[in-house]
Short mmCIF file of N, CA, C and O in Angstrom, two decimals:
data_model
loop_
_atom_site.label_atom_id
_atom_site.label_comp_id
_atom_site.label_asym_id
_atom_site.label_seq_id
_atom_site.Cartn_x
_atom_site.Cartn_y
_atom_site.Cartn_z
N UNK A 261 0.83 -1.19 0.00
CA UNK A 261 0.00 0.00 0.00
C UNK A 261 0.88 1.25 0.00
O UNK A 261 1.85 1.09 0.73
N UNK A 262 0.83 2.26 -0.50
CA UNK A 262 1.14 3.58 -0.70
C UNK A 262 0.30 4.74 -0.03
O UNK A 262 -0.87 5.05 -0.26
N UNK A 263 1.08 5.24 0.75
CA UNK A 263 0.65 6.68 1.14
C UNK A 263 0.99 7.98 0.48
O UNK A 263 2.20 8.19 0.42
N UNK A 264 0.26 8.86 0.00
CA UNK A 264 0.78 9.93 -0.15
C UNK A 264 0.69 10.83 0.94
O UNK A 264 -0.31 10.66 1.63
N UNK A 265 1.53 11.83 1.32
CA UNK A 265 0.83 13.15 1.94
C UNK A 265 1.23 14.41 1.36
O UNK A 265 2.43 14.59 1.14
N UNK A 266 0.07 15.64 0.97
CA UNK A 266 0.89 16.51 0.37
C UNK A 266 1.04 17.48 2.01
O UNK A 266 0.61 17.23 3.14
N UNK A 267 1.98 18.79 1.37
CA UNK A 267 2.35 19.83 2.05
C UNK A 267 2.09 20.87 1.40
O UNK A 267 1.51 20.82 0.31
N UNK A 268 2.55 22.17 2.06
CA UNK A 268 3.08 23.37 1.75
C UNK A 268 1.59 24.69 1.29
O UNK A 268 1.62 25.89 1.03
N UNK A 269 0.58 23.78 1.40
CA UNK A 269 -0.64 24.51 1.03
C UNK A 269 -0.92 25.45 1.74
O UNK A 269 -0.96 25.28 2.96
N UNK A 270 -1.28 27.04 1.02
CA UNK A 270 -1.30 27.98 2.59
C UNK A 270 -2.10 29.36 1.48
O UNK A 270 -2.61 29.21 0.37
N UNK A 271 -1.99 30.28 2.05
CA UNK A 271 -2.84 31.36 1.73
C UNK A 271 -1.45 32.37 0.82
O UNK A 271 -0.45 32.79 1.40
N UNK A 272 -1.68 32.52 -0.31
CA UNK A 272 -0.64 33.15 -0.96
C UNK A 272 -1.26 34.38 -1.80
O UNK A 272 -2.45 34.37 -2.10
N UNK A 273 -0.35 35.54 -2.21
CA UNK A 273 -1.21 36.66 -3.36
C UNK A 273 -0.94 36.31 -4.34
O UNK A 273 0.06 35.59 -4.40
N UNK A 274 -1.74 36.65 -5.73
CA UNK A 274 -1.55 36.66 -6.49
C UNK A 274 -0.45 36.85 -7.35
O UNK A 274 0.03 37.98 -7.23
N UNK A 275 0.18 36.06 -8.27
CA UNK A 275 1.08 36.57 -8.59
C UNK A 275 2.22 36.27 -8.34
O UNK A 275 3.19 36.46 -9.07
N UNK A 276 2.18 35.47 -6.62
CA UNK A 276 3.16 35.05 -5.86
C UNK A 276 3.75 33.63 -6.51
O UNK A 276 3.47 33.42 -7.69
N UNK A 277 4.54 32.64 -5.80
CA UNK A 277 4.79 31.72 -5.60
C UNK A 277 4.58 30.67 -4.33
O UNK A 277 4.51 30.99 -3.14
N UNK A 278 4.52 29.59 -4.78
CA UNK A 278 4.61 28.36 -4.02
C UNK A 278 5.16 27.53 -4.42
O UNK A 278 5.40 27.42 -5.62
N UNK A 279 5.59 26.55 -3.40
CA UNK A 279 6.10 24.88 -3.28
C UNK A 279 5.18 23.87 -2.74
O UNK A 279 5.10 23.91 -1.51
N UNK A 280 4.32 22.83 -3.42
CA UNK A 280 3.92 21.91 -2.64
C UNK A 280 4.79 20.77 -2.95
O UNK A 280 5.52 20.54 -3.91
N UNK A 281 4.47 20.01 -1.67
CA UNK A 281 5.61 18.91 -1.59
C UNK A 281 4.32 17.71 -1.56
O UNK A 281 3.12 17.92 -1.38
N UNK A 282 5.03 16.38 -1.82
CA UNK A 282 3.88 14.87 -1.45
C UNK A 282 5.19 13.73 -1.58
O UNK A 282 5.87 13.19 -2.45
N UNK A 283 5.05 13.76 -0.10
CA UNK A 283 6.02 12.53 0.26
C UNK A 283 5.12 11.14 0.16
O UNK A 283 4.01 10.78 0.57
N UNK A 284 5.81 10.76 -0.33
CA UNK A 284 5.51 8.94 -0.81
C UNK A 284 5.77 7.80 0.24
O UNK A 284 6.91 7.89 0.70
N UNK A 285 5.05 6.76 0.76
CA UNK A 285 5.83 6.47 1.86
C UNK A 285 4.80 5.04 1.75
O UNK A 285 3.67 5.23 1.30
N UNK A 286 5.14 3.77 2.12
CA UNK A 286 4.43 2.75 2.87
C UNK A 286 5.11 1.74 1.64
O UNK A 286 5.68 0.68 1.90
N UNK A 287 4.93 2.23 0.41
CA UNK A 287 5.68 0.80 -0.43
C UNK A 287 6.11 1.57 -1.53
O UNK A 287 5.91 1.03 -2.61
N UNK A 288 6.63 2.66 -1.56
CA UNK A 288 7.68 3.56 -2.01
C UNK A 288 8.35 2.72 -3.59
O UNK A 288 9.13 1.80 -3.34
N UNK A 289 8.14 2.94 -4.81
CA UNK A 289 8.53 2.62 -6.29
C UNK A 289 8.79 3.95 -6.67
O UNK A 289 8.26 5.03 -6.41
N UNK A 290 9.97 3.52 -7.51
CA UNK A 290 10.67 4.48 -8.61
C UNK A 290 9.68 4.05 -9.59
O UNK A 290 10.12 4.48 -10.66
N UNK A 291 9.08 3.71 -9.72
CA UNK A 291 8.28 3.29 -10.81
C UNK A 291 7.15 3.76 -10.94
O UNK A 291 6.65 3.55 -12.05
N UNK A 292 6.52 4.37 -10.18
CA UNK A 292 5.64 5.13 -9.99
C UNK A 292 5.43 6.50 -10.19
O UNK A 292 5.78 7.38 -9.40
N UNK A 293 4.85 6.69 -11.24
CA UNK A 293 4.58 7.89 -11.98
C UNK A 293 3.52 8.58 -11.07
O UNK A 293 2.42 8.24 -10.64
N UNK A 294 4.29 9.63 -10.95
CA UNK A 294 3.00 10.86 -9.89
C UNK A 294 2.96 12.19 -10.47
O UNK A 294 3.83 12.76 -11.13
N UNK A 295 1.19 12.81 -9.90
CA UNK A 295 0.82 13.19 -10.47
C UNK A 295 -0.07 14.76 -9.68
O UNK A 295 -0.37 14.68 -8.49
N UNK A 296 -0.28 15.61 -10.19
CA UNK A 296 -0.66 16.36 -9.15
C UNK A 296 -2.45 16.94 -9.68
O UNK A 296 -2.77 17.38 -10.79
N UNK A 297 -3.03 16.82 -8.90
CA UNK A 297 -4.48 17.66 -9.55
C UNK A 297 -4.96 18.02 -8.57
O UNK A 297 -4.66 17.68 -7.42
N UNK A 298 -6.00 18.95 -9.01
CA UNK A 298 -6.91 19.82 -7.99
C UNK A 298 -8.43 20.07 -8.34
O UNK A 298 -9.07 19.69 -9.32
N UNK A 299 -8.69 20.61 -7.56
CA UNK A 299 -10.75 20.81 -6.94
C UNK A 299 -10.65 22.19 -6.35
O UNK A 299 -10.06 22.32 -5.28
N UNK A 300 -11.24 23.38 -7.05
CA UNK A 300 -11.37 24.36 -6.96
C UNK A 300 -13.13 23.76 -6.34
O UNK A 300 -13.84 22.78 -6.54
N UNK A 301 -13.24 25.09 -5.49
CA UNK A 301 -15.07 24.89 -4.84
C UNK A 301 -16.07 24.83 -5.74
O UNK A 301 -16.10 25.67 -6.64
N UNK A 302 -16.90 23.99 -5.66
CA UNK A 302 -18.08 23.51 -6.51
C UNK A 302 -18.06 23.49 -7.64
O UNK A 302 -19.06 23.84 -8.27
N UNK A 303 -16.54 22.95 -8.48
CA UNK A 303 -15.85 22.11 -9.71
C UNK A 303 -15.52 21.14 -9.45
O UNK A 303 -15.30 20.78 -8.29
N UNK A 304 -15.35 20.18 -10.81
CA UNK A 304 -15.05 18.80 -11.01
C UNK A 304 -13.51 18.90 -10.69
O UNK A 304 -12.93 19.80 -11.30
N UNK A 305 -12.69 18.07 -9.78
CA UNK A 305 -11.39 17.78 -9.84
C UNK A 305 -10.63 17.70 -11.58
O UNK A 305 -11.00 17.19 -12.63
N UNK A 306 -9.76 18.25 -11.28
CA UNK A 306 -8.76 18.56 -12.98
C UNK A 306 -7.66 18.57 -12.63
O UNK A 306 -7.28 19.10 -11.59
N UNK A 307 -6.82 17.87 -13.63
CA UNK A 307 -5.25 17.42 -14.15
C UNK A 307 -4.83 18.46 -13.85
O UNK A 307 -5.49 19.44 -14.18
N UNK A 308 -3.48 18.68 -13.05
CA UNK A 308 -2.57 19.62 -13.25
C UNK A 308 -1.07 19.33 -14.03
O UNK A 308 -0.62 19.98 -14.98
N UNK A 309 -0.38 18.06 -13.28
CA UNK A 309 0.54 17.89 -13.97
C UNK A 309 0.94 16.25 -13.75
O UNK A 309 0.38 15.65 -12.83
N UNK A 310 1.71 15.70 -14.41
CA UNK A 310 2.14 14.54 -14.31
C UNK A 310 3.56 14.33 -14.82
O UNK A 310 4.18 14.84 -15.76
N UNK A 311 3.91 13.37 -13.87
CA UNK A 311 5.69 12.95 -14.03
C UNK A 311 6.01 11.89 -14.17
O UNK A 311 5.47 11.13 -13.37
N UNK A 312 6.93 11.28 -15.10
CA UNK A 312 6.83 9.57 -14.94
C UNK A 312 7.87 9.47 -14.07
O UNK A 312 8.39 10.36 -13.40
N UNK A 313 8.23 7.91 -14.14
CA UNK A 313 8.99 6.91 -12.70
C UNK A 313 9.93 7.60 -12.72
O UNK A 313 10.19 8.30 -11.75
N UNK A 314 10.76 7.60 -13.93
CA UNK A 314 12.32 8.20 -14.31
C UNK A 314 12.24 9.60 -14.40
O UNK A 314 13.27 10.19 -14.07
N UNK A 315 11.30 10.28 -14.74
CA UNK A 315 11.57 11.77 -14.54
C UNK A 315 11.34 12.38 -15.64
O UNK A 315 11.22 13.60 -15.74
N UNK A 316 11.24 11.35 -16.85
CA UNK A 316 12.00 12.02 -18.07
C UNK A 316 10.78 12.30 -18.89
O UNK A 316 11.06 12.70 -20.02
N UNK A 317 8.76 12.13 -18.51
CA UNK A 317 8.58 12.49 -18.90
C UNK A 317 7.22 13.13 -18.16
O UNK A 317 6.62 12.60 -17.22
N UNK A 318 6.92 14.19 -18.70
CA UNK A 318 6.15 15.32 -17.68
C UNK A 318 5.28 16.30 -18.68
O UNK A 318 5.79 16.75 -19.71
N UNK A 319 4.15 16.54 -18.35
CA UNK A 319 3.26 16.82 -19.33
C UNK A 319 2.13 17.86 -17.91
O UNK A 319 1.91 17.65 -16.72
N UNK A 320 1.75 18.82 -18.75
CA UNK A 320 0.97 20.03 -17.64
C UNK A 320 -0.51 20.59 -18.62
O UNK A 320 -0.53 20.57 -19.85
N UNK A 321 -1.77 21.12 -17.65
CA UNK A 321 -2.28 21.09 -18.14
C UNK A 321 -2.30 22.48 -18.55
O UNK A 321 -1.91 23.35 -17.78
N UNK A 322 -2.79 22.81 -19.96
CA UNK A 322 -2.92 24.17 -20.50
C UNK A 322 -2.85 25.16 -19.62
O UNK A 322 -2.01 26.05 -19.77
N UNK A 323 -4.02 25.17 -18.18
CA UNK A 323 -4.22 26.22 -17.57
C UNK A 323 -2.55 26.52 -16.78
O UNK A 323 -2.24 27.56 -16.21
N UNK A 324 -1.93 25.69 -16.90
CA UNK A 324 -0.49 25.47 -15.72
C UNK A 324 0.62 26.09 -16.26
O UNK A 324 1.40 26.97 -15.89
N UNK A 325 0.41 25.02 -17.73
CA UNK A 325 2.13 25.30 -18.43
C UNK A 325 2.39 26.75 -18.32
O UNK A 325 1.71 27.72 -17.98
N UNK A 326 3.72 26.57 -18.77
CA UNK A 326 4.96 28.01 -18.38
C UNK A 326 4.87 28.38 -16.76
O UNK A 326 5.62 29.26 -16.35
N UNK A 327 4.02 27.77 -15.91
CA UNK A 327 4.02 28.53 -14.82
C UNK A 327 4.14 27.54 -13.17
O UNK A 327 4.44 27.84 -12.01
N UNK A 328 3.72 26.28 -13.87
CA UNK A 328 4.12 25.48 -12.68
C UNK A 328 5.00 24.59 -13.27
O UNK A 328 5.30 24.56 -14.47
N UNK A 329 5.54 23.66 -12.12
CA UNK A 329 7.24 23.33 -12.58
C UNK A 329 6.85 21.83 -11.67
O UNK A 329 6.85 22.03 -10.45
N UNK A 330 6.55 20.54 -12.05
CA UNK A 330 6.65 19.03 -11.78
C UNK A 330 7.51 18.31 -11.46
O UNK A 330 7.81 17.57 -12.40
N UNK A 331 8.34 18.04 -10.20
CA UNK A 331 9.71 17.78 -10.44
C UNK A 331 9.45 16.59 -9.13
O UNK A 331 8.44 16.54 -8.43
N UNK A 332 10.52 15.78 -9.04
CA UNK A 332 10.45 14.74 -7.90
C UNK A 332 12.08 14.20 -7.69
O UNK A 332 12.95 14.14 -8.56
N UNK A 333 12.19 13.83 -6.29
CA UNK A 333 13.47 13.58 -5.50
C UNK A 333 13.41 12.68 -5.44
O UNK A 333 12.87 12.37 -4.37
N UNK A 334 13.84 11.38 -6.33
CA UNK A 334 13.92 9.82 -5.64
C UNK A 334 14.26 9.61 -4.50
O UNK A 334 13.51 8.99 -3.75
N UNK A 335 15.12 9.94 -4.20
CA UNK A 335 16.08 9.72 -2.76
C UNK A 335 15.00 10.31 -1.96
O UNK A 335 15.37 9.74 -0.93
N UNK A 336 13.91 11.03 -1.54
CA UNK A 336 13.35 11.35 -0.74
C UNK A 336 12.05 11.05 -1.28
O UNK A 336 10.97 11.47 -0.85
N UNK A 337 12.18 10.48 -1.99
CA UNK A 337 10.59 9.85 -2.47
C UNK A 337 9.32 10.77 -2.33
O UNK A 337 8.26 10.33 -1.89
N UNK A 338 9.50 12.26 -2.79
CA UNK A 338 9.07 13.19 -2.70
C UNK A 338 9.00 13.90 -4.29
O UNK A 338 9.92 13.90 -5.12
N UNK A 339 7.81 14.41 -4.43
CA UNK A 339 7.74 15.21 -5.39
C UNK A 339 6.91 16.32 -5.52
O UNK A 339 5.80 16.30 -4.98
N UNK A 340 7.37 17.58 -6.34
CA UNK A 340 7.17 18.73 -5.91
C UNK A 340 6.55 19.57 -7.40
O UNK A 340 6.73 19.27 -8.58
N UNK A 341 5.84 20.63 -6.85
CA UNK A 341 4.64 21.19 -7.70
C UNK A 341 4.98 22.74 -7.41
O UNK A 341 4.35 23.51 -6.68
N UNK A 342 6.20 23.00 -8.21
CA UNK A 342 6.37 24.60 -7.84
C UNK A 342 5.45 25.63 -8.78
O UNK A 342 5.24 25.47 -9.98
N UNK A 343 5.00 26.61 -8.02
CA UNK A 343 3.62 27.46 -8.96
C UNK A 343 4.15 28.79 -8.72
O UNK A 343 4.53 29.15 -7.61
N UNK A 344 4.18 29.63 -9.93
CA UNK A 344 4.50 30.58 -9.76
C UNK A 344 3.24 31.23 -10.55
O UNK A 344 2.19 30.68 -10.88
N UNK A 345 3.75 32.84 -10.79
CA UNK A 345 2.52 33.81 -11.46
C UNK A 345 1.37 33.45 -10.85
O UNK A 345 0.42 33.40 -11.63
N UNK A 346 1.06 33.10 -9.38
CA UNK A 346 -0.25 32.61 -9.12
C UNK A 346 -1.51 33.35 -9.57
O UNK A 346 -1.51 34.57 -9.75
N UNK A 347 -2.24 32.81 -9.68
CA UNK A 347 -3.50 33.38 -10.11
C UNK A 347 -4.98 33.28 -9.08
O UNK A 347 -5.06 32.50 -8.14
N UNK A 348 -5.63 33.83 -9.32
CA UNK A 348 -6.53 33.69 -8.21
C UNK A 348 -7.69 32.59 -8.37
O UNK A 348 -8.56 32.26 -7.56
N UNK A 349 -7.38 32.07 -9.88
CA UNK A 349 -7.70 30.97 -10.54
C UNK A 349 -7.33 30.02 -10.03
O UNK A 349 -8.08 29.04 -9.97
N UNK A 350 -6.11 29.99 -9.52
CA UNK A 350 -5.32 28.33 -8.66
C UNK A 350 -6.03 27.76 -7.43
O UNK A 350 -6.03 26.60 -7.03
N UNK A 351 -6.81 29.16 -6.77
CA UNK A 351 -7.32 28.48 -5.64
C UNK A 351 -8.14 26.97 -5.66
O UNK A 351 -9.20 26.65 -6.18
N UNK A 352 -7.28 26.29 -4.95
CA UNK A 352 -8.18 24.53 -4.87
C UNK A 352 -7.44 23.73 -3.71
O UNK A 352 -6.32 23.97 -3.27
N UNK A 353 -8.20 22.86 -3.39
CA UNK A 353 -7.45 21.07 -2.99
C UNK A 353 -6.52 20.87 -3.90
O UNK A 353 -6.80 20.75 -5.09
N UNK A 354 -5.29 20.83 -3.44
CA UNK A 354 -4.43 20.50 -4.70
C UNK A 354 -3.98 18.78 -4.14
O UNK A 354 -3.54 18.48 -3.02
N UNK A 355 -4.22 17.93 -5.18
CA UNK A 355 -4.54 16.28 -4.30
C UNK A 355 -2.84 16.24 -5.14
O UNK A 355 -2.45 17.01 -6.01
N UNK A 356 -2.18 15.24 -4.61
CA UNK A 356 -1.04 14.39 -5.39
C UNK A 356 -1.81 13.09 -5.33
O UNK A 356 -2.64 12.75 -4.48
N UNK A 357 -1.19 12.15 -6.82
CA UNK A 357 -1.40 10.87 -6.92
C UNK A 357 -0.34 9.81 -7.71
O UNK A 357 0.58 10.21 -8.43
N UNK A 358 -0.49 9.06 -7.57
CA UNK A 358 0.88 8.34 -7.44
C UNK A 358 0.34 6.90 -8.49
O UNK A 358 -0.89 6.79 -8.57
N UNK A 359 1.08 5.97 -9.17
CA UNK A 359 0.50 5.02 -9.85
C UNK A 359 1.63 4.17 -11.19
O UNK A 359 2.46 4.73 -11.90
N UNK A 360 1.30 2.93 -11.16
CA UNK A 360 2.00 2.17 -12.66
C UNK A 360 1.82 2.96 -13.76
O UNK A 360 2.75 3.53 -14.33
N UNK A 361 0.30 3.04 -14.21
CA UNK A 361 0.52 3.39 -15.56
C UNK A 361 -0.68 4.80 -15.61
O UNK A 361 -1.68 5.09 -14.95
N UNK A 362 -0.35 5.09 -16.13
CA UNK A 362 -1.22 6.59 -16.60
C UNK A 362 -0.83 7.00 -17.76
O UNK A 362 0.12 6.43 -18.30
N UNK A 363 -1.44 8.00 -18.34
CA UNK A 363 -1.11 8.95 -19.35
C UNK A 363 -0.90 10.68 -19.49
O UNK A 363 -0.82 11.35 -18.46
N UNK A 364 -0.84 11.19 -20.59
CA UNK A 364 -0.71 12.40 -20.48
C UNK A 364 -1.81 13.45 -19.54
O UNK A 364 -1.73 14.63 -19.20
N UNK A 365 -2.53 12.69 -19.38
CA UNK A 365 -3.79 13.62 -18.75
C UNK A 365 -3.67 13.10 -17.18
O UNK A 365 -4.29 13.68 -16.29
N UNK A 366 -2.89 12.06 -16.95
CA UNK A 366 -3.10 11.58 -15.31
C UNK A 366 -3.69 10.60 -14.99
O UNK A 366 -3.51 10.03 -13.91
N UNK A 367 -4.75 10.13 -16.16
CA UNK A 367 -5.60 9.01 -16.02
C UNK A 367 -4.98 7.78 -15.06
O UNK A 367 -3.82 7.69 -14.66
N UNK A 368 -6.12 6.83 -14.80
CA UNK A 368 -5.21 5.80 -14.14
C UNK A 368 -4.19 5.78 -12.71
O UNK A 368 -3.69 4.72 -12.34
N UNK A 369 -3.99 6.87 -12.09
CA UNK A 369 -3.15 7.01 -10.95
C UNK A 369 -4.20 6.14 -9.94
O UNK A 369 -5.41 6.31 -9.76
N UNK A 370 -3.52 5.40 -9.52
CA UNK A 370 -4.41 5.08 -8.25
C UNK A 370 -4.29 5.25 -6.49
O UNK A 370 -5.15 4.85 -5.71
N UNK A 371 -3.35 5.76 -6.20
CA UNK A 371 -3.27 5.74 -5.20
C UNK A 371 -3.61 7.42 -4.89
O UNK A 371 -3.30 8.08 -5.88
N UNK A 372 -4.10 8.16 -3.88
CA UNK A 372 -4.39 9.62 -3.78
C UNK A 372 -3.73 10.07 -2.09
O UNK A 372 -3.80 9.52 -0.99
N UNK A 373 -3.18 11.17 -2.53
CA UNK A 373 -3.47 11.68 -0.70
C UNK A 373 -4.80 12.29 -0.63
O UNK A 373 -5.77 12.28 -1.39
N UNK A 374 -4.39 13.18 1.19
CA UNK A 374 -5.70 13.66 0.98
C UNK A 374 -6.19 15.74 0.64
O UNK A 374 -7.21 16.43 0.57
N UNK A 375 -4.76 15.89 0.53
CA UNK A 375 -4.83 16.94 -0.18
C UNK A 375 -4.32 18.41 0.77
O UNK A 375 -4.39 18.47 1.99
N UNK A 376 -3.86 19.37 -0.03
CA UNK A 376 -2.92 20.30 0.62
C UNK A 376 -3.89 21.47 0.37
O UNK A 376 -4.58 20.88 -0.47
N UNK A 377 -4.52 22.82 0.47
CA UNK A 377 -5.47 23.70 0.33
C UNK A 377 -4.68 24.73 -0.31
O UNK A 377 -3.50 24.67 0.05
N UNK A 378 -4.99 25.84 -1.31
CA UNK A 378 -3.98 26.42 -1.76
C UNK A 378 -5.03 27.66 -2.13
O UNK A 378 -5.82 27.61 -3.07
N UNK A 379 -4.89 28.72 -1.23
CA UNK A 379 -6.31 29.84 -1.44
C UNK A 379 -4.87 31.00 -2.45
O UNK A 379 -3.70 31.12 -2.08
N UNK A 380 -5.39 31.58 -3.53
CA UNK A 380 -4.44 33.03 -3.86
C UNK A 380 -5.35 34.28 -3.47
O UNK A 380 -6.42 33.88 -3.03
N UNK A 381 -5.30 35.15 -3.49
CA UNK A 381 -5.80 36.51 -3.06
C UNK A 381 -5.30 37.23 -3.89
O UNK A 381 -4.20 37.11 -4.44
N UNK A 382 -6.28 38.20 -4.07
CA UNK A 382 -6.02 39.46 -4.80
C UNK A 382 -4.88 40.64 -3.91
O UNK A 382 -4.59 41.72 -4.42
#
């Protein structure tokens, strides 16, 4: 079984930056492609970004690219969702998910945490 937990979720301005973190932990694979999405209030959960096992391949969704950054630490079995130019659009549950096989959109991840809160302000 796999745990995720994310971090770093907090009240930021617009415009600003963040780091969320989602440490991996209970049966820990390099092989495991993770993935990050979110749930803005009374919307359907949506793709943000995804990373495969090795690193080498990483795909973001329209609303993201140029501005958030998908990256992960084997050695700390951690991977990270840096957001910059925030928008007041970003506010959501930002969930990490973790999984064998998926695709460009995230599909397929199965394992979830339970999510880091990420409000921007004007």
């Amino acid at each position: 079984q796999v745990q995720l937990v994310e971090s770093g979720g907090r009240l930021a301005q617009a415009g600003g930056s963040l780091r969320l973190s989602c440490v991996e932990s209970g049966r820990p694979s390099r092989l495991y492609a993770m993935g990050w999405f979110r749930q803005a209030p009374g919307k359907d959960r949506e793709f943000v970004a995804v990373i495969s096992g090795a690193g080498s391949a990483i795909y973001y969704a329209d609303s993201v690219k140029g501005r958030f950054t998908i990256s992960r630490d084997a050695g700390k079995n951690t991977v990270y969702l840096q957001m910059s130019s925030l928008k007041i659009e970003d506010t959501a549950v930002y969930y990490c998910a973790a999984g064998l096989v998926t695709n460009r959109a995230g599909n397929g991840l199965e394992y979830w945490g339970k999510g880091t809160l990420v409000t921007v302000s004007s």
